[in-house]
Amino acid sequence: MRSDTVKKGLDKAPSRSLLRACGLTDEDMDKPFIGIANSFNNIVPGHIHLDRLVEEVRKGIEEAGGVAFSFGVPAVCDGIAMGHMGMRYSLPSREVIADCVEVMNNAHAFDGWVGVTNCDKVTPGMLMAAGRMNIPAIMLTGGPMEAGELDGEKRDLQSVFEVLGAHNAGKATDAEVVAVECAACPGEGSCSGLFTANTMACLTEAMGMSLTGCATSLATSERKLQIARETGRRIVELAKEGVAPRSIATRESFVNAIAVDMAIGGSTNTALHIPAVASEFGIDIDLKVFDEVSRKVPHLTSLRPGGPYHIADLDRAGGIPAVLKRLKGMLSDQRTVAGSSIHEIADRAEVLDAEVLRPLDRPFHAEGGIAVLYGNLAPEGAVVKQSAVNEKMMRFRGRARVFDSEDEAAAAIRSRKIVKGDVVIIRYEGPKGGPGMPEMLYPTSMIAGMGLADDVALITDGRFSGATRGPCIGHVSPEASAGGPIAAVREGDEIVIDIPARRLEVNISDEEMERRLSETRPAEREVNGMLAKYRKLVTSASRGAVCR
């Protein structure tokens, strides 16, 4: 066993002595050592219950004959970090999490580990560590929050941001804002729609790195505790068998996950995270793969933010196993950490609600949830959640309203300076420019709340929250800070958006574009600490914004 390097032989007496100080016995020295990467804290709603899941994982590990060691991992709540300097730390935290997990597992020579995770950057960060280290691993995602309810309607975090937009437009009172605020997030779990956290949980299960049913089982459910216990038992088996992540998550597994992403209409952030995770597994997944799969796989379930349903509804309809059943003919039959293959899981699954999860011949949309656009504004690509775009906005021409920061754009929207027919351009918010590629839920939700979601588009080299809906195009690459064409756009330019044709352009000549770029000077935004380091190391969003 890998852990023998810290516990076997007379020369390991010092490390054994320290292990005895932690309560280990002679008998324990012959057992597999299993790490538990625990992202519990009491500031992130998706993580406030993870200590209970960790305890169940520990019990499962011990029942299967292993020794459990728990260590902490940071987690950022994007909703709390949204709209201020804190959001610049969100995407960089993904790399920090991967490093933390690598440090603890390798420094202590664990034989295997469990990642107890839930929110946006934590799950992909742990998956990146799994691919990088390639020692037996299972992810345990903590489960979605139940949707809130107010006046007989389901509410979620997106509802809070959008009622603020309605308030700004004079369509909601102070009391109505507070009422939604108090109802939207009723308790523990990742935010209840198909936002980034729950999307990544679904894709983790689809690529075979978490147990069957894990992704959609609610944070408050007894089933989640059972899955946690079984996860602990199963990781010991994988460690004894030497089953490592790279034998589970192959290129075909990642393509399977992207197919599920398209079918469920997942967050655009997957176009950052899946390439980043794949790269740590030694696999090249680029934006073209997303678009190729999107053209083949229809959108089968319409979840928030683009549709009426929540993750709990997908769980009730059969969860990811039911999605696999719908897509079986399009999926490669790959191994999973559960021991069953993808096709075996699909064969055993049942679709329990054919309206929430429609058949292939009756989809919500003929194409998948995400489209990748190219053109003179985005030579390396840009990403849009097309399943959340109204049909009338799939093709759009509008005048550019140009802002060099999210704050400037938000101020203009609040001041009602953005009107029908505008295309809001927010630049210098990419991986390097931000730095940190902040999510933008304030501008997008204010536009939606003001009733302009079907009349105004938004384009950025930053990114959007998974809770965003409407014609919001992000990840424009190259970014402005890297000399990308978005830096050349000027106030009043005509912007052409054609999602079916995968086209994103500014209506100027190549010569004019070249002239403008030669005259452009990047916006300066001084940073220090880890953000300065991140800016130096981070790559393009089109490559997953990984650090190299």
XYZ file of C-alpha atoms in Angstrom:
548
model
C 0.000 0.000 0.000
C 1.075 3.577 -0.665
C 0.752 4.399 3.031
C 3.434 1.835 3.873
C 5.929 4.618 3.151
C 4.908 6.287 6.424
C 4.127 3.265 8.608
C 6.187 0.172 7.692
C 9.711 -0.656 8.852
C 11.760 0.287 11.872
C 12.934 3.500 10.234
C 9.334 4.726 10.203
C 9.149 4.732 14.018
C 9.015 8.567 14.131
C 6.002 8.817 11.799
C 4.291 5.893 13.562
C 4.851 7.675 16.851
C 3.042 10.728 15.514
C 0.242 8.544 14.145
C -0.138 6.977 17.596
C -0.588 10.506 18.946
C -3.630 10.709 16.643
C -5.053 7.573 18.273
C -3.873 4.848 15.894
C -3.052 1.365 17.150
C -0.805 -1.469 15.917
C -3.823 -2.968 14.157
C -4.457 0.280 12.275
C -0.976 0.218 10.775
C -2.016 -2.699 8.539
C -5.118 -0.941 7.161
C -5.515 1.350 4.141
C -5.160 5.026 5.035
C -7.982 7.053 3.452
C -8.077 10.858 3.335
C -11.302 12.840 3.444
C -11.064 16.274 1.829
C -13.712 18.124 3.838
C -14.948 21.475 2.532
C -17.315 22.003 5.481
C -17.694 25.563 6.779
C -20.516 27.650 8.201
C -20.489 30.501 5.654
C -21.476 28.558 2.494
C -25.042 27.126 2.585
C -23.996 24.261 0.337
C -21.389 23.214 2.903
C -22.926 23.789 6.328
C -24.052 20.163 6.557
C -20.973 18.466 5.134
C -19.596 17.592 8.574
C -22.515 15.164 8.933
C -21.674 13.580 5.587
C -18.003 13.346 6.525
C -18.984 11.440 9.664
C -20.924 8.935 7.541
C -17.989 8.591 5.151
C -15.724 7.930 8.138
C -18.056 5.219 9.402
C -18.106 3.579 5.976
C -14.318 3.649 5.738
C -13.925 2.015 9.139
C -16.605 -0.597 8.400
C -14.688 -1.582 5.257
C -11.429 -1.933 7.146
C -9.756 1.434 6.506
C -8.511 4.288 8.670
C -10.060 7.701 7.968
C -8.216 11.020 8.157
C -10.107 14.275 7.557
C -8.583 17.572 6.439
C -10.036 20.946 5.529
C -10.432 22.530 2.097
C -11.587 26.120 1.414
C -14.840 26.987 -0.342
C -16.150 30.317 -1.645
C -19.877 31.079 -1.771
C -20.260 32.778 -5.138
C -23.582 34.321 -4.147
C -22.028 36.054 -1.138
C -18.878 36.967 -3.104
C -20.919 38.325 -6.027
C -20.631 41.966 -7.020
C -17.510 42.964 -5.076
C -13.782 42.208 -4.882
C -14.493 38.794 -3.375
C -15.707 37.416 -6.695
C -12.205 37.790 -8.134
C -11.139 35.024 -5.752
C -13.805 32.537 -6.798
C -12.317 30.979 -9.943
C -8.730 31.130 -8.578
C -9.966 29.158 -5.553
C -10.408 26.179 -7.892
C -6.629 25.981 -8.313
C -6.069 26.528 -4.574
C -8.435 23.649 -3.761
C -6.682 21.314 -6.196
C -3.348 22.238 -4.620
C -4.648 21.752 -1.058
C -5.933 18.274 -1.852
C -2.682 17.339 -3.594
C -0.597 18.616 -0.663
C -2.502 16.695 2.001
C -2.830 13.422 0.092
C 0.742 13.267 -1.113
C 2.369 14.585 2.054
C 0.668 11.866 4.105
C 0.770 9.074 1.500
C -2.915 8.205 1.645
C -3.978 5.069 -0.218
C -7.151 6.740 -1.446
C -9.367 9.702 -0.680
C -12.909 11.019 -0.762
C -13.714 14.563 -1.830
C -16.682 15.859 0.196
C -17.699 18.843 -1.876
C -20.655 20.778 -3.209
C -20.212 24.246 -4.632
C -19.018 25.814 -7.832
C -15.209 25.689 -7.723
C -14.814 23.010 -5.059
C -16.046 20.070 -7.116
C -13.939 20.854 -10.198
C -10.940 21.658 -7.976
C -11.180 18.264 -6.298
C -11.646 16.524 -9.648
C -8.531 18.270 -10.934
C -6.606 16.924 -7.953
C -7.975 13.429 -8.630
C -6.643 13.448 -12.171
C -3.348 15.020 -11.176
C -2.505 12.529 -8.398
C -4.227 9.481 -9.908
C -4.696 7.632 -6.625
C -8.084 5.999 -5.845
C -10.722 8.681 -5.313
C -14.486 9.216 -5.116
C -16.385 12.494 -5.055
C -19.302 12.926 -2.663
C -21.312 15.995 -3.676
C -23.357 17.378 -0.792
C -26.684 17.715 -2.593
C -29.001 20.511 -3.689
C -31.023 22.820 -1.478
C -34.778 22.513 -1.523
C -36.467 25.317 -3.444
C -38.063 28.063 -1.394
C -41.699 29.024 -1.719
C -43.582 32.324 -1.600
C -47.202 32.958 -2.518
C -47.488 29.463 -3.946
C -44.480 29.883 -6.257
C -41.063 28.225 -6.058
C -38.193 30.625 -5.376
C -34.397 30.395 -5.440
C -31.336 32.638 -5.345
C -31.954 33.774 -8.904
C -35.336 35.075 -7.734
C -33.616 37.406 -5.260
C -31.314 38.944 -7.841
C -34.159 39.375 -10.324
C -36.541 40.998 -7.844
C -33.804 43.578 -7.253
C -33.924 44.326 -10.975
C -37.696 44.637 -10.775
C -37.287 46.979 -7.802
C -34.842 49.098 -9.808
C -37.450 49.381 -12.557
C -40.120 50.402 -10.069
C -41.925 47.070 -10.414
C -41.330 45.763 -6.885
C -41.478 47.352 -3.447
C -38.885 47.188 -0.658
C -41.155 44.776 1.193
C -41.433 42.474 -1.820
C -37.643 42.315 -2.125
C -37.314 41.362 1.551
C -40.086 38.753 1.241
C -38.277 37.025 -1.631
C -34.960 37.323 0.207
C -36.384 35.518 3.226
C -38.089 32.753 1.228
C -35.604 31.904 -1.525
C -32.947 29.899 0.323
C -34.667 27.762 2.989
C -31.643 25.829 4.264
C -28.613 23.685 3.576
C -27.522 22.548 0.142
C -26.253 23.981 -3.117
C -28.635 26.526 -4.690
C -31.704 24.680 -5.902
C -31.633 25.351 -9.655
C -29.329 23.916 -12.296
C -26.676 26.468 -11.487
C -22.949 25.657 -11.585
C -22.711 23.640 -8.368
C -25.508 21.245 -9.254
C -24.394 21.058 -12.881
C -20.921 19.953 -11.795
C -22.445 17.394 -9.402
C -24.452 15.945 -12.291
C -21.418 15.804 -14.581
C -19.289 14.212 -11.869
C -21.795 11.366 -11.613
C -22.042 11.141 -15.413
C -18.263 10.791 -15.800
C -18.309 8.003 -13.232
C -16.549 9.758 -10.339
C -19.382 9.657 -7.778
C -21.821 6.934 -6.739
C -25.091 6.392 -8.571
C -27.784 8.866 -7.511
C -25.361 11.140 -5.672
C -25.778 14.265 -7.804
C -29.471 14.996 -7.334
C -30.200 13.500 -3.907
C -31.155 16.456 -1.709
C -28.855 17.725 1.022
C -31.609 17.132 3.548
C -32.406 13.577 2.468
C -31.726 10.349 4.312
C -30.553 8.943 0.978
C -27.669 11.412 0.941
C -26.452 10.030 4.280
C -26.711 6.502 2.910
C -24.703 7.446 -0.184
C -22.069 9.021 2.064
C -21.751 5.809 4.109
C -21.499 3.703 0.957
C -18.914 6.113 -0.471
C -16.725 5.427 2.554
C -17.037 1.678 2.096
C -16.446 1.852 -1.635
C -13.253 3.950 -1.477
C -11.600 1.281 0.675
C -12.448 -1.328 -1.967
C -11.016 0.876 -4.719
C -7.861 1.464 -2.698
C -7.374 -2.270 -2.119
C -7.985 -2.959 -5.813
C -5.779 -0.076 -6.953
C -8.504 1.435 -9.162
C -7.261 4.940 -9.962
C -9.235 7.884 -11.445
C -7.554 7.781 -14.851
C -8.920 4.264 -15.358
C -12.424 5.614 -14.656
C -12.513 9.056 -16.280
C -11.317 8.527 -19.850
C -11.802 10.850 -22.804
C -15.040 8.986 -23.563
C -16.189 9.597 -19.973
C -15.702 13.344 -20.403
C -17.630 13.291 -23.674
C -20.411 11.390 -21.865
C -20.456 14.124 -19.224
C -20.701 16.823 -21.890
C -23.617 14.938 -23.480
C -25.421 14.923 -20.129
C -24.558 18.626 -19.761
C -26.275 19.356 -23.071
C -29.313 17.232 -22.230
C -29.920 18.941 -18.884
C -28.985 22.476 -20.012
C -26.135 22.996 -17.562
C -24.195 26.099 -16.572
C -21.837 27.738 -19.062
C -19.131 27.412 -16.402
C -18.760 23.766 -17.412
C -16.993 25.064 -20.513
C -14.283 26.250 -18.111
C -14.277 23.367 -15.663
C -14.485 20.304 -17.901
C -11.457 21.320 -20.039
C -9.547 22.181 -16.847
C -10.372 18.856 -15.184
C -9.654 16.917 -18.368
C -6.253 18.550 -18.680
C -5.279 17.163 -15.250
C -6.280 13.712 -16.505
C -3.964 14.192 -19.491
C -6.901 14.658 -21.881
C -7.467 17.539 -24.317
C -11.077 18.752 -24.354
C -11.706 22.071 -26.107
C -14.751 24.203 -26.870
C -15.230 22.526 -30.242
C -16.116 19.292 -28.444
C -18.888 21.105 -26.552
C -20.360 22.474 -29.753
C -20.099 19.166 -31.621
C -21.957 17.363 -28.825
C -24.497 20.180 -28.495
C -25.514 19.831 -32.126
C -26.257 16.107 -31.608
C -27.786 15.910 -28.122
C -31.200 17.519 -27.536
C -32.183 19.462 -24.422
C -34.432 17.083 -22.463
C -35.190 18.805 -19.136
C -35.922 22.478 -18.564
C -34.532 23.469 -15.169
C -33.975 26.833 -13.574
C -32.669 29.339 -14.558
C -34.066 28.768 -18.051
C -37.078 26.603 -17.192
C -39.720 25.960 -14.534
C -38.189 22.969 -12.711
C -35.620 22.582 -9.943
C -33.063 19.850 -9.228
C -35.498 18.208 -6.826
C -37.833 17.695 -9.788
C -35.080 16.021 -11.801
C -34.334 13.793 -8.813
C -37.993 12.861 -8.586
C -37.937 12.031 -12.308
C -35.086 9.559 -11.804
C -31.974 11.756 -11.543
C -28.860 11.279 -13.631
C -29.466 7.508 -14.056
C -32.703 8.402 -15.862
C -30.833 10.912 -18.039
C -28.336 8.159 -18.891
C -31.262 5.926 -19.846
C -32.582 8.556 -22.248
C -29.132 9.040 -23.778
C -27.847 5.460 -23.660
C -27.498 5.097 -27.425
C -25.339 8.243 -27.522
C -23.037 7.295 -24.624
C -19.885 5.194 -24.412
C -20.089 2.354 -21.897
C -17.489 3.459 -19.360
C -16.502 2.298 -15.857
C -17.660 4.158 -12.767
C -16.479 4.248 -9.160
C -19.759 2.529 -8.256
C -18.586 -0.680 -9.952
C -21.374 -0.649 -12.538
C -20.830 0.667 -16.049
C -22.715 3.605 -17.550
C -24.900 1.314 -19.688
C -25.637 -0.959 -16.715
C -26.759 2.050 -14.678
C -28.906 3.215 -17.600
C -30.502 -0.214 -17.998
C -31.517 -0.325 -14.318
C -32.838 3.238 -14.283
C -36.445 4.350 -14.660
C -37.797 7.621 -16.006
C -40.466 8.504 -13.465
C -41.747 11.747 -15.020
C -41.726 12.014 -18.809
C -42.578 15.711 -18.733
C -39.723 16.771 -16.455
C -37.360 14.490 -18.411
C -38.672 14.234 -21.934
C -37.844 11.527 -24.522
C -35.451 12.173 -27.403
C -38.290 12.640 -29.885
C -39.997 15.322 -27.756
C -37.207 17.547 -26.381
C -37.530 21.059 -25.015
C -34.973 22.123 -27.637
C -33.531 20.202 -30.584
C -29.976 21.128 -29.617
C -28.120 20.956 -26.309
C -27.938 23.623 -23.651
C -24.647 25.304 -24.608
C -23.534 26.818 -27.912
C -20.041 28.030 -28.807
C -19.889 31.142 -30.983
C -17.024 32.341 -33.183
C -16.336 35.423 -35.266
C -14.234 38.554 -35.319
C -15.268 39.275 -31.721
C -14.275 35.817 -30.472
C -11.702 34.093 -32.681
C -11.066 31.457 -29.964
C -14.744 31.161 -29.076
C -17.417 32.432 -26.697
C -20.073 30.540 -24.775
C -23.833 31.016 -24.377
C -26.485 28.962 -22.578
C -28.797 28.769 -25.577
C -31.433 26.750 -23.732
C -32.076 29.844 -21.551
C -32.441 32.243 -24.502
C -35.834 33.294 -25.855
C -36.356 32.287 -29.483
C -36.673 35.933 -30.583
C -33.169 36.672 -29.247
C -31.415 33.754 -30.944
C -30.594 36.190 -33.748
C -30.015 39.792 -32.711
C -28.406 42.980 -33.951
C -27.846 45.831 -31.551
C -25.710 48.826 -30.684
C -22.716 48.367 -28.429
C -22.704 49.957 -24.986
C -19.120 49.562 -23.850
C -17.862 49.276 -20.260
C -14.377 48.470 -18.996
C -15.621 46.869 -15.772
C -18.652 45.135 -14.310
C -19.150 48.004 -11.841
C -19.458 50.559 -14.647
C -22.011 48.415 -16.456
C -24.040 47.746 -13.313
C -24.176 51.478 -12.554
C -25.472 52.209 -16.053
C -28.127 49.503 -15.770
C -29.261 50.786 -12.364
C -29.466 54.311 -13.819
C -31.710 52.968 -16.602
C -29.236 54.033 -19.270
C -29.541 50.639 -20.969
C -32.527 50.399 -23.287
C -34.121 48.074 -25.792
C -31.747 47.211 -28.640
C -28.540 47.634 -26.639
C -25.708 45.111 -26.453
C -23.871 45.604 -23.163
C -20.139 44.918 -23.597
C -18.239 44.264 -20.346
C -14.511 43.766 -20.905
C -11.252 43.531 -18.959
C -12.977 40.996 -16.697
C -11.328 37.855 -18.119
C -8.979 35.460 -16.318
C -6.050 37.892 -16.531
C -7.939 41.155 -16.798
C -10.235 40.705 -13.808
C -8.161 39.034 -12.642
C -10.123 35.947 -11.730
C -12.849 36.115 -14.400
C -15.631 37.181 -12.006
C -19.173 35.915 -12.440
C -21.742 38.562 -13.272
C -25.159 37.900 -11.840
C -25.934 41.490 -10.850
C -25.960 42.902 -14.414
C -27.720 39.907 -15.966
C -30.364 39.615 -13.265
C -31.024 43.361 -13.208
C -31.606 43.293 -16.957
C -33.984 40.335 -16.525
C -35.744 41.889 -13.536
C -36.290 45.127 -15.447
C -38.074 43.161 -18.180
C -35.311 43.608 -20.773
C -34.081 39.996 -21.034
C -35.678 39.659 -24.471
C -34.507 43.040 -25.753
C -30.939 43.501 -24.469
C -27.886 41.249 -24.934
C -24.756 41.104 -22.803
C -21.280 40.081 -23.974
C -18.192 39.749 -21.785
C -14.729 38.271 -21.567
C -15.713 37.439 -17.992
C -18.238 34.768 -17.119
C -21.756 34.386 -15.812
C -23.332 32.727 -12.836
C -25.050 29.450 -13.542
C -28.194 31.320 -12.477
C -28.056 33.554 -15.561
C -30.665 33.441 -18.298
C -31.162 35.325 -21.543
C -28.754 36.227 -24.386
C -25.682 36.501 -22.166
C -22.475 35.538 -23.976
C -19.343 35.000 -21.914
C -15.806 33.618 -22.026
C -15.057 35.786 -25.090
C -11.545 34.737 -26.096
C -8.959 36.106 -26.427
C -9.849 38.458 -23.590
C -9.347 42.223 -23.783
C -6.292 42.158 -21.518
C -4.616 39.743 -23.930
C -5.301 42.025 -26.904
C -8.493 40.269 -27.939
C -10.870 41.964 -30.432
C -13.386 42.775 -27.696
C -10.907 45.521 -26.700
C -11.528 47.227 -30.059
C -15.313 47.585 -29.739
C -16.516 51.183 -29.487
C -19.729 52.775 -28.301
C -22.426 52.502 -30.959
C -20.802 49.741 -33.041
C -23.282 47.266 -34.510
C -22.986 43.842 -32.859
C -24.261 40.770 -34.703
C -25.356 37.722 -32.689
C -26.515 34.599 -34.528
C -26.657 31.655 -32.132
C -27.986 29.065 -34.637
C -25.144 29.990 -37.018
C -22.672 30.165 -34.074
C -21.699 33.706 -35.063
C -20.533 36.648 -32.912
C -19.213 39.728 -34.702
C -18.756 43.467 -34.561
C -19.673 45.045 -37.881
C -16.355 46.661 -38.788
C -13.738 45.802 -41.407
C -10.622 43.761 -40.698
C -8.542 46.859 -41.411
C -10.516 48.944 -38.916
C -10.212 46.189 -36.316
C -6.443 46.065 -36.782
C -6.138 49.847 -36.579
C -8.182 50.065 -33.388
C -6.275 47.258 -31.682
C -2.979 48.978 -32.489
C -4.247 52.071 -30.674
C -5.727 50.251 -27.684
C -4.121 50.410 -24.255
C -5.305 47.805 -21.713
C -7.254 49.004 -18.706
C -5.034 48.905 -15.636
C -6.223 47.159 -12.490
C -3.499 46.684 -9.912
C -3.620 43.626 -7.676
C -1.302 41.921 -5.232
C -1.080 38.650 -3.333
C -2.484 35.512 -4.877
C -4.386 37.449 -7.554
C -1.100 38.839 -8.888
C 0.308 35.324 -9.022
C -2.867 34.045 -10.697
C -2.705 36.764 -13.356
C 0.822 35.693 -14.302
C -0.012 31.983 -14.516
C -3.570 31.751 -15.859
C -4.285 30.790 -19.476
C -7.177 31.690 -21.781
C -10.784 30.885 -20.905
C -10.898 28.894 -24.147
C -8.442 26.476 -22.493
C -10.305 26.274 -19.196
C -8.438 29.154 -17.513
C -5.960 26.693 -16.042
C -2.716 27.899 -14.485
C 0.450 26.904 -16.258
